[in-house]
mmCIF file of N, CA and C in Angstrom:
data_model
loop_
_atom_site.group_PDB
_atom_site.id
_atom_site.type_symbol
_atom_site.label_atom_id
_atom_site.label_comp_id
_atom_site.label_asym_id
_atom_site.label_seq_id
_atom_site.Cartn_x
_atom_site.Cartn_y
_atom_site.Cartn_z
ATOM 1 N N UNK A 1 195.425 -66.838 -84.277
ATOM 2 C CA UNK A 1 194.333 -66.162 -84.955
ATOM 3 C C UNK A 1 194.856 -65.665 -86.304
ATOM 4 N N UNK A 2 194.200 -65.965 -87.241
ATOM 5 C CA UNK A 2 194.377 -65.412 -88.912
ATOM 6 C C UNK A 2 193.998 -64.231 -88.892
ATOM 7 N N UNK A 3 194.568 -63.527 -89.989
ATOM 8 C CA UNK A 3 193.803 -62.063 -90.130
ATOM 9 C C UNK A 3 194.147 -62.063 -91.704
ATOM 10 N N UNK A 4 193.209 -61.133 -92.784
ATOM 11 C CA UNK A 4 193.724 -60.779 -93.786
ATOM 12 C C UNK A 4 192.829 -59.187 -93.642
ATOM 13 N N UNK A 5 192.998 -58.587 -94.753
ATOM 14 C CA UNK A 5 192.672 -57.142 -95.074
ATOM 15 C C UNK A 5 192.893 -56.984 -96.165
ATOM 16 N N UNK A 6 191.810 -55.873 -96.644
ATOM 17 C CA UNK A 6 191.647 -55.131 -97.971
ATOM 18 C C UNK A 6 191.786 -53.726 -97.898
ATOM 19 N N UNK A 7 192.233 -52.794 -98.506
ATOM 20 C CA UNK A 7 191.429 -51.680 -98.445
ATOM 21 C C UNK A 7 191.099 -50.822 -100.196
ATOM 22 N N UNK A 8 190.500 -49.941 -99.629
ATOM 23 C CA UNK A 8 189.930 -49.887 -100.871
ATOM 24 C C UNK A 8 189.977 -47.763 -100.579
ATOM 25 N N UNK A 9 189.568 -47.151 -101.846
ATOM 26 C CA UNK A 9 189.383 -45.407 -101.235
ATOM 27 C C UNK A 9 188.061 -45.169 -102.147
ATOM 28 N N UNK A 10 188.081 -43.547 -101.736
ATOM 29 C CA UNK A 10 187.000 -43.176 -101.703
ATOM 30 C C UNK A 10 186.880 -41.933 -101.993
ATOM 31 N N UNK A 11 186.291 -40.662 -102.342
ATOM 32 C CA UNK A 11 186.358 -39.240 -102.356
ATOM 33 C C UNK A 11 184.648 -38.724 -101.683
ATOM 34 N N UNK A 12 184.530 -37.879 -100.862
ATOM 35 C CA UNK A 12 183.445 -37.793 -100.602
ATOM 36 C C UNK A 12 183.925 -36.344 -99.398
ATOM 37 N N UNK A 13 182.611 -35.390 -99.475
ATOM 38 C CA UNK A 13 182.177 -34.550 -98.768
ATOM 39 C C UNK A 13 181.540 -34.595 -97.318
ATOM 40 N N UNK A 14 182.320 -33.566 -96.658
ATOM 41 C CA UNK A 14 181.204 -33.876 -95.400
ATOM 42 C C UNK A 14 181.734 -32.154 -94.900
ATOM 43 N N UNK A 15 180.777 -32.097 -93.980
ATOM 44 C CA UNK A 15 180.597 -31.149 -92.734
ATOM 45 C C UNK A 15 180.798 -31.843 -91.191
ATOM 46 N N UNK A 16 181.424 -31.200 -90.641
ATOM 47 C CA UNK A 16 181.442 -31.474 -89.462
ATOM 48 C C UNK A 16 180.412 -30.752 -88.238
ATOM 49 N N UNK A 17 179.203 -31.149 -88.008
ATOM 50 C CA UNK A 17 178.193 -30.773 -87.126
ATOM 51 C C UNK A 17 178.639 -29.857 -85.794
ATOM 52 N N UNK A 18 178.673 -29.052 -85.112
ATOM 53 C CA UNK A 18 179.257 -28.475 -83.425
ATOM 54 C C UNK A 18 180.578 -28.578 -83.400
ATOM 55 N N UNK A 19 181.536 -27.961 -84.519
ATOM 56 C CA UNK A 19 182.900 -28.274 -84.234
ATOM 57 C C UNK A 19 183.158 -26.996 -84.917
ATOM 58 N N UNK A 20 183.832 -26.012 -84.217
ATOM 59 C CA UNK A 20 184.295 -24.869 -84.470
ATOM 60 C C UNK A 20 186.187 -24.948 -84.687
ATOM 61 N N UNK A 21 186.113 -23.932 -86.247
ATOM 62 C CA UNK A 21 186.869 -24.478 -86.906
ATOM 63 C C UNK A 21 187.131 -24.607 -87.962
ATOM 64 N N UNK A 22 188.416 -24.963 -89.213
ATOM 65 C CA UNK A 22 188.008 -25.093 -90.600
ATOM 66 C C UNK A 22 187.359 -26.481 -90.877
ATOM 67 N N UNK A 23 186.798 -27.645 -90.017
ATOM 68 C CA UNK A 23 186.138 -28.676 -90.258
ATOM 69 C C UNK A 23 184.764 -28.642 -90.177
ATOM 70 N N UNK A 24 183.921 -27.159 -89.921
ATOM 71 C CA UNK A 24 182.568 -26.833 -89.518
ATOM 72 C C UNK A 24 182.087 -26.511 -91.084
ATOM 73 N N UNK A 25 183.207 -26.350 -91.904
ATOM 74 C CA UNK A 25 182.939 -26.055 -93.290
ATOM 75 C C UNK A 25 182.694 -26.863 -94.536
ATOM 76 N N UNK A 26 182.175 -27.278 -95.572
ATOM 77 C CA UNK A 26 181.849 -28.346 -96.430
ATOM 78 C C UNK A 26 183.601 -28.243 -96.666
ATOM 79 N N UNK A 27 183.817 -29.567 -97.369
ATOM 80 C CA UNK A 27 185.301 -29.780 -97.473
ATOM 81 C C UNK A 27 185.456 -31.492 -97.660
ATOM 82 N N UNK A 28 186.222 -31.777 -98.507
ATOM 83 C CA UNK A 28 186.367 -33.012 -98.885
ATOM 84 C C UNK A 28 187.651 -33.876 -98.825
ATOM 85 N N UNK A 29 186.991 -35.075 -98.635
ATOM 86 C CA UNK A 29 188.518 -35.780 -98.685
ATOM 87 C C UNK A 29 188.747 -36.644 -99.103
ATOM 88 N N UNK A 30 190.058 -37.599 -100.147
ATOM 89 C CA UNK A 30 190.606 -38.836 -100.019
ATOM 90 C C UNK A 30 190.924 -40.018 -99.431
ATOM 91 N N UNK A 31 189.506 -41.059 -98.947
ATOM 92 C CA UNK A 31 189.371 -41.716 -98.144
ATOM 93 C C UNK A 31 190.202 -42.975 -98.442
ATOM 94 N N UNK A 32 190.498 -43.525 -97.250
ATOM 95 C CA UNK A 32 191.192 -44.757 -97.466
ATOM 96 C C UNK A 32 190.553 -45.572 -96.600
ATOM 97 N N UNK A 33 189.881 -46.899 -97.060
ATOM 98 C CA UNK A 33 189.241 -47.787 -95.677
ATOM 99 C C UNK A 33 189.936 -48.768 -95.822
ATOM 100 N N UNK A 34 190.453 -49.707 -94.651
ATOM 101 C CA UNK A 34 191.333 -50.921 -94.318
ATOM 102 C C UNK A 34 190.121 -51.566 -93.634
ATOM 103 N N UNK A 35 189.882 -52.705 -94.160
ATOM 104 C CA UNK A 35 188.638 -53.775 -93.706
ATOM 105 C C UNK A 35 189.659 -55.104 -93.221
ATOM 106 N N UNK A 36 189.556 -55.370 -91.763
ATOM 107 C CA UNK A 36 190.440 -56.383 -91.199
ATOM 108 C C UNK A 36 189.866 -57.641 -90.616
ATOM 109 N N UNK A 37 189.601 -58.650 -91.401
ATOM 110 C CA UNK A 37 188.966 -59.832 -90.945
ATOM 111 C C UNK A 37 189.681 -60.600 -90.113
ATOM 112 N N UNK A 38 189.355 -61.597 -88.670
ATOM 113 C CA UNK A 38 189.772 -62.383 -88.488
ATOM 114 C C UNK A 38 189.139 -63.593 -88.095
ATOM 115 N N UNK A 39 189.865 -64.720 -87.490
ATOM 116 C CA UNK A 39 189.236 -65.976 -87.120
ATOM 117 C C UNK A 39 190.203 -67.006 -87.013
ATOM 118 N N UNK A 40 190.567 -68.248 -86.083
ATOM 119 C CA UNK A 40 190.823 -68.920 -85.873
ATOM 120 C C UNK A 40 191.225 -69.947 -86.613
ATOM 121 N N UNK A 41 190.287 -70.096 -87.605
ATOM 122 C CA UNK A 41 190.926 -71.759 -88.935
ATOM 123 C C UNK A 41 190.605 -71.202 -90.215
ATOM 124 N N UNK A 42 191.522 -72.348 -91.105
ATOM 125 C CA UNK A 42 191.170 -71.516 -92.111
ATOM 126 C C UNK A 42 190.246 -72.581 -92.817
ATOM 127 N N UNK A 43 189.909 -72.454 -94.398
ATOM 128 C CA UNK A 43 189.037 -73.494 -94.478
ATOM 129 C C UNK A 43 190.047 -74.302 -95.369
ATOM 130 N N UNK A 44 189.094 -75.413 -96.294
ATOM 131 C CA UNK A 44 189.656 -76.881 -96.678
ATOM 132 C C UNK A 44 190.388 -76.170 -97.798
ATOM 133 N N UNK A 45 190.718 -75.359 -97.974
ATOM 134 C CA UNK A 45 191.858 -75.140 -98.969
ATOM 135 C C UNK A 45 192.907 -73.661 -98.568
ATOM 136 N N UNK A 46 192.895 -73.360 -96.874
ATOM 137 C CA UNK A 46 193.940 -72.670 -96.461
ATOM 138 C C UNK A 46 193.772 -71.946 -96.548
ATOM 139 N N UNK A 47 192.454 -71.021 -96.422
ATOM 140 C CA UNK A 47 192.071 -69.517 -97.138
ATOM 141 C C UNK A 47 190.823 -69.360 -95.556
ATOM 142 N N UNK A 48 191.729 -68.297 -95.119
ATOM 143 C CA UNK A 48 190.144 -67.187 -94.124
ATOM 144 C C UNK A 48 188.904 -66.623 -94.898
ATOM 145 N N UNK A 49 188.819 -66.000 -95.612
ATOM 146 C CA UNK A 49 187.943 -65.430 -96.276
ATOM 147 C C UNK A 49 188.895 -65.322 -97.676
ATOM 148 N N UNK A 50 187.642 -65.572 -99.045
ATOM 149 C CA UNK A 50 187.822 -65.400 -100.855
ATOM 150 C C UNK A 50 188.313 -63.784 -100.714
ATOM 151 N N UNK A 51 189.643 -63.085 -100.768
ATOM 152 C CA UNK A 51 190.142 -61.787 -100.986
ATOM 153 C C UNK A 51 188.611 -61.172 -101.698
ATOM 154 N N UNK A 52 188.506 -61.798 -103.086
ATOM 155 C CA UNK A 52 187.361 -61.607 -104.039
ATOM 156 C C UNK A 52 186.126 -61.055 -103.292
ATOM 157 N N UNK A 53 185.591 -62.045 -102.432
ATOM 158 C CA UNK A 53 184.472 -61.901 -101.407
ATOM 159 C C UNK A 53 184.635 -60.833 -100.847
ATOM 160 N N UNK A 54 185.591 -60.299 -99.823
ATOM 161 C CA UNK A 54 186.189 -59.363 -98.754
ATOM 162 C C UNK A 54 186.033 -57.981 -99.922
ATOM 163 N N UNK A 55 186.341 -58.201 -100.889
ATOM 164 C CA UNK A 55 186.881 -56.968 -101.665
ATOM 165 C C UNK A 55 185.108 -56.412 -102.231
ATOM 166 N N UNK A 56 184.957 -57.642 -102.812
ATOM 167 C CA UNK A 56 182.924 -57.230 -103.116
ATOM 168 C C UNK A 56 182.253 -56.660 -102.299
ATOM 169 N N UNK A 57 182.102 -56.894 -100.900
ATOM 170 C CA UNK A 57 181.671 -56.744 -99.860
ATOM 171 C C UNK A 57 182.201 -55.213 -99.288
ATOM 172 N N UNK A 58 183.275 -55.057 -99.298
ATOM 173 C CA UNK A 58 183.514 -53.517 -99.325
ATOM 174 C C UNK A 58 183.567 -52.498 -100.481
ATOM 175 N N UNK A 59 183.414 -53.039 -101.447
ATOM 176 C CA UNK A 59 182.629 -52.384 -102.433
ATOM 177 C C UNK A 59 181.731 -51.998 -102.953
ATOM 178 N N UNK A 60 181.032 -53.061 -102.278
ATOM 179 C CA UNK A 60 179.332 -52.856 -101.872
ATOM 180 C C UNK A 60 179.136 -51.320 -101.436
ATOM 181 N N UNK A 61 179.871 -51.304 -100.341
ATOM 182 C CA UNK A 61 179.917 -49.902 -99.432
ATOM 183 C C UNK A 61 180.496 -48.561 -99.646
ATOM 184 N N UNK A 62 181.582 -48.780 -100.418
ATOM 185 C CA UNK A 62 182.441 -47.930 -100.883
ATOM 186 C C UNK A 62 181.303 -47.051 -101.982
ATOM 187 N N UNK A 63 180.880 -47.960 -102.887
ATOM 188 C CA UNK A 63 179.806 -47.085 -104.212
ATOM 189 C C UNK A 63 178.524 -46.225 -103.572
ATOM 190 N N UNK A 64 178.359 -46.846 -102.205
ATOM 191 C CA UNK A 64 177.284 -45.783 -101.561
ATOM 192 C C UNK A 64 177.970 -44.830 -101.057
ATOM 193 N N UNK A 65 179.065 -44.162 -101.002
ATOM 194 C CA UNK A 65 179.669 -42.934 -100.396
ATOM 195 C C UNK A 65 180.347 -42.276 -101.214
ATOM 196 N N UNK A 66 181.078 -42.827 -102.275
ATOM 197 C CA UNK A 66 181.769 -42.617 -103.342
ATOM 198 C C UNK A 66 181.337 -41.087 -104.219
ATOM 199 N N UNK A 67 181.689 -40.017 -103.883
ATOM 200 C CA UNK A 67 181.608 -38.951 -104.607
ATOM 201 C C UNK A 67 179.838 -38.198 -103.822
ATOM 202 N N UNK A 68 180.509 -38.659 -102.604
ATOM 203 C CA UNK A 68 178.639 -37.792 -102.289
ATOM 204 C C UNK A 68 178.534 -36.967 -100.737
ATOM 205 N N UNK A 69 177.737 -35.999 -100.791
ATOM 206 C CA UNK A 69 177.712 -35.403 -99.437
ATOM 207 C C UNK A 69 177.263 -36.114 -98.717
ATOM 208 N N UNK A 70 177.833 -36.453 -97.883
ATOM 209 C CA UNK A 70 177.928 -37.480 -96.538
ATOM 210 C C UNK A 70 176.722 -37.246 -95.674
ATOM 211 N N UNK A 71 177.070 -35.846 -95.227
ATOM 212 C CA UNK A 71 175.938 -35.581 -94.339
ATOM 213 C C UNK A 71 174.483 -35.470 -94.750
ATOM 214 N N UNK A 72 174.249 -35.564 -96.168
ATOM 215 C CA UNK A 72 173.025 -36.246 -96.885
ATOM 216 C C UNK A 72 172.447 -37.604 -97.070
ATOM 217 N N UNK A 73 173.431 -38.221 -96.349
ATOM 218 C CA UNK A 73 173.211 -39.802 -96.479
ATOM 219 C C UNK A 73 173.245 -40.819 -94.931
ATOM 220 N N UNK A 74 172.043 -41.532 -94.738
ATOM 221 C CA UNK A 74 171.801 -42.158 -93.756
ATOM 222 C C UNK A 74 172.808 -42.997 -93.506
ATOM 223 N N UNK A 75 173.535 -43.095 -92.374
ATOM 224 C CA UNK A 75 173.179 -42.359 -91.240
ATOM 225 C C UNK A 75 173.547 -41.078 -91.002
ATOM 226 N N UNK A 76 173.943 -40.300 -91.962
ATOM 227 C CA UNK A 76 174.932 -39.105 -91.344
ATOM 228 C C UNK A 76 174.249 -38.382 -91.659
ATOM 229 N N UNK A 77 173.081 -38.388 -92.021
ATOM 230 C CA UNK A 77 171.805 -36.925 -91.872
ATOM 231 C C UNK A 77 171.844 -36.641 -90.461
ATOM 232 N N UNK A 78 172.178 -37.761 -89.204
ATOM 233 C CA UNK A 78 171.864 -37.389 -88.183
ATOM 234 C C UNK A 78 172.964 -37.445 -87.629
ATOM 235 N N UNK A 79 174.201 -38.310 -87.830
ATOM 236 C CA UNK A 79 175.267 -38.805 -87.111
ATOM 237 C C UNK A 79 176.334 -37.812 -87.610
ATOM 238 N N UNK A 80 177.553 -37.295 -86.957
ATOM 239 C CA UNK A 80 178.032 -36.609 -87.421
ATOM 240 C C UNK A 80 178.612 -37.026 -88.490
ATOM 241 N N UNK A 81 179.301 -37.027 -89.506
ATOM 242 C CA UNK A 81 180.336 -37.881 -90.424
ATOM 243 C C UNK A 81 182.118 -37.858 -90.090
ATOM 244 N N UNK A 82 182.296 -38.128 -88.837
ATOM 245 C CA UNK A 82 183.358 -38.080 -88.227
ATOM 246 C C UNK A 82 184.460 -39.013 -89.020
ATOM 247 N N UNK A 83 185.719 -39.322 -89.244
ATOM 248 C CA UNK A 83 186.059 -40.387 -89.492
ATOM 249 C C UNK A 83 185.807 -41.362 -88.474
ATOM 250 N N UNK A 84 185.919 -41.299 -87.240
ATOM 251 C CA UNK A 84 185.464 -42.474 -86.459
ATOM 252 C C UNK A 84 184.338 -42.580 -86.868
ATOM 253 N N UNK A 85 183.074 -42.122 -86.540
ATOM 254 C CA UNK A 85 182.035 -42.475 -87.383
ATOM 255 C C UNK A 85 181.734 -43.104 -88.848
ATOM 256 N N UNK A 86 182.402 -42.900 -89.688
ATOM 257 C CA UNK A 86 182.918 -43.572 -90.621
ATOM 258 C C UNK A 86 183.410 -44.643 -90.462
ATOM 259 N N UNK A 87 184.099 -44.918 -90.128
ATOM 260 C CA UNK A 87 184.989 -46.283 -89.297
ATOM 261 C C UNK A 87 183.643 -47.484 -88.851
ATOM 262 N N UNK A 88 183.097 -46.950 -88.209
ATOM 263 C CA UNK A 88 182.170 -47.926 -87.770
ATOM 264 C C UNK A 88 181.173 -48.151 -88.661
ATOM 265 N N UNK A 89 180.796 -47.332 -89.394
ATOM 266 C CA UNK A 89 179.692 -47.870 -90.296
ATOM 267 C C UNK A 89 180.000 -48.493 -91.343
ATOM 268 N N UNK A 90 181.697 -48.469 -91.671
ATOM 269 C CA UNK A 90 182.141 -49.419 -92.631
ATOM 270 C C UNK A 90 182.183 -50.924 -92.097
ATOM 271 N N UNK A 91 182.542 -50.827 -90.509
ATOM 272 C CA UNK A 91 182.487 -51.789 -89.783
ATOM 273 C C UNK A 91 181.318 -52.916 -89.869
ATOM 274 N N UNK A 92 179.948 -51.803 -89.978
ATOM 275 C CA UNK A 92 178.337 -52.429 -89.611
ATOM 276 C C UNK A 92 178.219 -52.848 -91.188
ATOM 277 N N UNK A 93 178.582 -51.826 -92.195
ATOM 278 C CA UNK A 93 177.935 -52.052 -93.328
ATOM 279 C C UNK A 93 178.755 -53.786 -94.277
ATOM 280 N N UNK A 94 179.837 -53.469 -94.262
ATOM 281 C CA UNK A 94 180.990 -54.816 -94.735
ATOM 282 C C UNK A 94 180.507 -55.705 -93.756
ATOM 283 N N UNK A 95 180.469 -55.924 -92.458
ATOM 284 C CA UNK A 95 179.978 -57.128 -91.386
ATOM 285 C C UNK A 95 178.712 -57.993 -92.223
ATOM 286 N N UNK A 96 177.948 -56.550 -92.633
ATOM 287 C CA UNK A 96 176.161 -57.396 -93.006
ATOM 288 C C UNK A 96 176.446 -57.746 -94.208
ATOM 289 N N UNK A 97 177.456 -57.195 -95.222
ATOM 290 C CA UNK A 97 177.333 -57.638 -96.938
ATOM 291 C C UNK A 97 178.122 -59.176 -96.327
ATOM 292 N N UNK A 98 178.965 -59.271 -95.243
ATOM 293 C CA UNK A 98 179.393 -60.673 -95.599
ATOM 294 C C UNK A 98 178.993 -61.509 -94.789
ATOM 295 N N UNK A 99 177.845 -61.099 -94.048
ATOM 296 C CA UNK A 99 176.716 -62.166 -93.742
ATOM 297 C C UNK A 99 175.510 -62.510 -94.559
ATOM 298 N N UNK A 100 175.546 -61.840 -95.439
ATOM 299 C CA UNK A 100 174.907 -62.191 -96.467
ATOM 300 C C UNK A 100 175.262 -62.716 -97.511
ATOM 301 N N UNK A 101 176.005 -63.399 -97.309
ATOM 302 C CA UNK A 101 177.107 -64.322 -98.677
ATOM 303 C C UNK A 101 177.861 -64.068 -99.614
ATOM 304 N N UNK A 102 178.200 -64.716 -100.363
ATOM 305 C CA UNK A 102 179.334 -64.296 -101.180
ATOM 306 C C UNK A 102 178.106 -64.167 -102.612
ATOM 307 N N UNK A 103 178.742 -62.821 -103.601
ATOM 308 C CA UNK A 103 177.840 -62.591 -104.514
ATOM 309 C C UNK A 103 177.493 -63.948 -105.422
ATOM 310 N N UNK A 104 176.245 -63.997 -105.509
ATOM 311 C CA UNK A 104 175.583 -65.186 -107.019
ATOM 312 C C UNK A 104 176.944 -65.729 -107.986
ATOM 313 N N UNK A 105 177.898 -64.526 -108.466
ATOM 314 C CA UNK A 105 178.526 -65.239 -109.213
ATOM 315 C C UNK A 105 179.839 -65.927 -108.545
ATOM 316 N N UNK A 106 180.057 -65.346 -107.045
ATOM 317 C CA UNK A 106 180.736 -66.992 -106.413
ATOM 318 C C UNK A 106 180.538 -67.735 -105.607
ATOM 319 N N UNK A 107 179.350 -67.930 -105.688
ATOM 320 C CA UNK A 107 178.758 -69.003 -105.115
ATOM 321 C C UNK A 107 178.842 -70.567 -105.776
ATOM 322 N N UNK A 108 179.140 -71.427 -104.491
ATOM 323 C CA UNK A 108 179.640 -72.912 -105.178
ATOM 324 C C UNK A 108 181.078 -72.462 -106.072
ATOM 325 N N UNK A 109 181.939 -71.773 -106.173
ATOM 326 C CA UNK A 109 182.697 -71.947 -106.638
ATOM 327 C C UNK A 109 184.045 -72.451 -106.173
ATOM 328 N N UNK A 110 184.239 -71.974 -105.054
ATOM 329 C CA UNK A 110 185.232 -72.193 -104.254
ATOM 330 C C UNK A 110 184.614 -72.375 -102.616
ATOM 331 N N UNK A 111 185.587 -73.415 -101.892
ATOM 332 C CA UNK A 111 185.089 -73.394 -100.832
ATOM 333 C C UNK A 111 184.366 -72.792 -99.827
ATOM 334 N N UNK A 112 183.380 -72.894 -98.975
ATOM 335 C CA UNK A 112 183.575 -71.298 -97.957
ATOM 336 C C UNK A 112 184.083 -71.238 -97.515
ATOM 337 N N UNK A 113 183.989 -70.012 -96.780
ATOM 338 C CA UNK A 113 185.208 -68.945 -95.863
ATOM 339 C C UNK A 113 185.500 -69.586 -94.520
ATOM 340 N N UNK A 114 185.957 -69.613 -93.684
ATOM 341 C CA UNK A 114 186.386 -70.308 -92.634
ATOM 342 C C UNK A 114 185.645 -69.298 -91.823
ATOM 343 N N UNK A 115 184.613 -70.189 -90.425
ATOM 344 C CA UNK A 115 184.204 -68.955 -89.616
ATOM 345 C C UNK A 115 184.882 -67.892 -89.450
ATOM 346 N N UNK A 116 184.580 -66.430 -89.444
ATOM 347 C CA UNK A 116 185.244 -65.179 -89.279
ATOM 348 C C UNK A 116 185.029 -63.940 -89.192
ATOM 349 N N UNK A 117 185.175 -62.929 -88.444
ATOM 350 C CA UNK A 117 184.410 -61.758 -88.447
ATOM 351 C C UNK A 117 185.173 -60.390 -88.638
ATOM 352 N N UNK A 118 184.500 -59.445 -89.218
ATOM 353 C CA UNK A 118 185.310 -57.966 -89.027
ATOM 354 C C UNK A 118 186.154 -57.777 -87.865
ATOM 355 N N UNK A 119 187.056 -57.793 -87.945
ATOM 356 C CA UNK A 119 188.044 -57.464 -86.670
ATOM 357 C C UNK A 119 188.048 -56.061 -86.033
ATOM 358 N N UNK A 120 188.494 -55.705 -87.627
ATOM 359 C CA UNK A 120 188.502 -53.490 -86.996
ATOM 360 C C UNK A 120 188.413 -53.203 -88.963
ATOM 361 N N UNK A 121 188.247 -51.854 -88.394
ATOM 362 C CA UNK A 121 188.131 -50.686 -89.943
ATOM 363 C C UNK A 121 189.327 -49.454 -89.913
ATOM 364 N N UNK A 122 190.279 -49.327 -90.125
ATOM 365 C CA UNK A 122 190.608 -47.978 -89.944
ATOM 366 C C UNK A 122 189.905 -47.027 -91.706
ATOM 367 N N UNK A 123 190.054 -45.685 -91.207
ATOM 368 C CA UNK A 123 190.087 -44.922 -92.105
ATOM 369 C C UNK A 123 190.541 -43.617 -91.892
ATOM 370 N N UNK A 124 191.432 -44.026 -93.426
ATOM 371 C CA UNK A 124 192.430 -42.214 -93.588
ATOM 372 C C UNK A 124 191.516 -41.358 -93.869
ATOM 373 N N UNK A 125 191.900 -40.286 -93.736
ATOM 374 C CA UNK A 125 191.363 -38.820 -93.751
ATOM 375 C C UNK A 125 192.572 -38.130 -95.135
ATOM 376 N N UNK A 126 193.623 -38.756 -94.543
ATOM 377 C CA UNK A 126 194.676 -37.609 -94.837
ATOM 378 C C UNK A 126 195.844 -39.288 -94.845
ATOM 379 N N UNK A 127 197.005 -38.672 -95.589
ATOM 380 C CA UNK A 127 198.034 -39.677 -95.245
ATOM 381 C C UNK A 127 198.661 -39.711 -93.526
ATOM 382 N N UNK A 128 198.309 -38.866 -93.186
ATOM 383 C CA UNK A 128 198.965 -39.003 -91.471
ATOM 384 C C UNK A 128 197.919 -38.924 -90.702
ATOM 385 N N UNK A 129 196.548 -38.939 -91.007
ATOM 386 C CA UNK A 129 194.983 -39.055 -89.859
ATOM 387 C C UNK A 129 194.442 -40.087 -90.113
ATOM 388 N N UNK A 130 193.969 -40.956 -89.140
ATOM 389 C CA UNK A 130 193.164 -42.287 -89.134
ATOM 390 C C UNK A 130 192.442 -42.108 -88.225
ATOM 391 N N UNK A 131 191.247 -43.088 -88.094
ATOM 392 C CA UNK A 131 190.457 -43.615 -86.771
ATOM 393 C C UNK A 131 190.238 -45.197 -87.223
ATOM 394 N N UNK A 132 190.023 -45.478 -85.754
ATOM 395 C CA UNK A 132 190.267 -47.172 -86.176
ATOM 396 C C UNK A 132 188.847 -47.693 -84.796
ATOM 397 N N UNK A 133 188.212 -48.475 -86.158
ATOM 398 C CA UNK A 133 186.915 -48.839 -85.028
ATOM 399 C C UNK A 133 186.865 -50.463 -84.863
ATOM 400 N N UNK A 134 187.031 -51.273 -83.675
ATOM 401 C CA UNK A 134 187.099 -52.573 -83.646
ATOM 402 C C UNK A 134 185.919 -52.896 -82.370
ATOM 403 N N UNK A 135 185.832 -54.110 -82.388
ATOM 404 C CA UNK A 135 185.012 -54.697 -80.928
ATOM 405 C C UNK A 135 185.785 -55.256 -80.561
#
């Protein structure tokens, strides 16, 4: 099985919902997301997924969180904004940008991607806190 990964960061606010504590308080952090693709073959020129593609696609996601109160933003009006929670919606959100193709301007340019899917997401909190969300 192939694997590659990107990651990319982030700065953004949250509250932590029913958690007593200094995390019940607004407070922000230096996010780090690791997006981990894998799959079985690669395609006609030796490549799992265009880095380019992988990197657009979580950038897609990254600019919707990027400098904003979390718990103002769907889903986390309702969901707590946990880093595991986080984790997975980078999971759901990167899964759908790269089922939806590679952006207009690389399209036809280079081969496609060799069947392949999100493997797992971790994300830092902190340099020594992660959560890591996979199927």
């Amino acid at each position: 099985m192939y694997q590659v990964w990107v990651e990319e960061s982030f700065a953004a606010a949250h509250q932590l919902r029913g958690y007593r504590g200094k995390c019940e308080n607004l407070h922000g952090h230096n996010y780090k997301v690791r997006v981990t693709l894998e799959g079985p073959e690669l395609n006609s020129i030796g490549l799992l997924c265009d880095f380019k593609e992988l990197k657009d696609s979580l950038h897609s996601v990254v600019k919707k969180v990027d400098h904003q109160f979390l718990n103002e933003l769907k889903p986390f009006d309702v969901l707590n904004p946990s880093a595991e929670n986080i984790a997975k919606y980078f999971f759901d959100e990167v899964a759908r940008a790269l089922a939806a193709g590679p952006s207009p301007e690389l399209k036809g340019i280079n081969p496609p991607s060799a069947p392949c899917r999100v493997r797992e997401v971790t994300v830092w909190e902190a340099d020594i806190t992660t959560a890591t969300y996979s199927e």
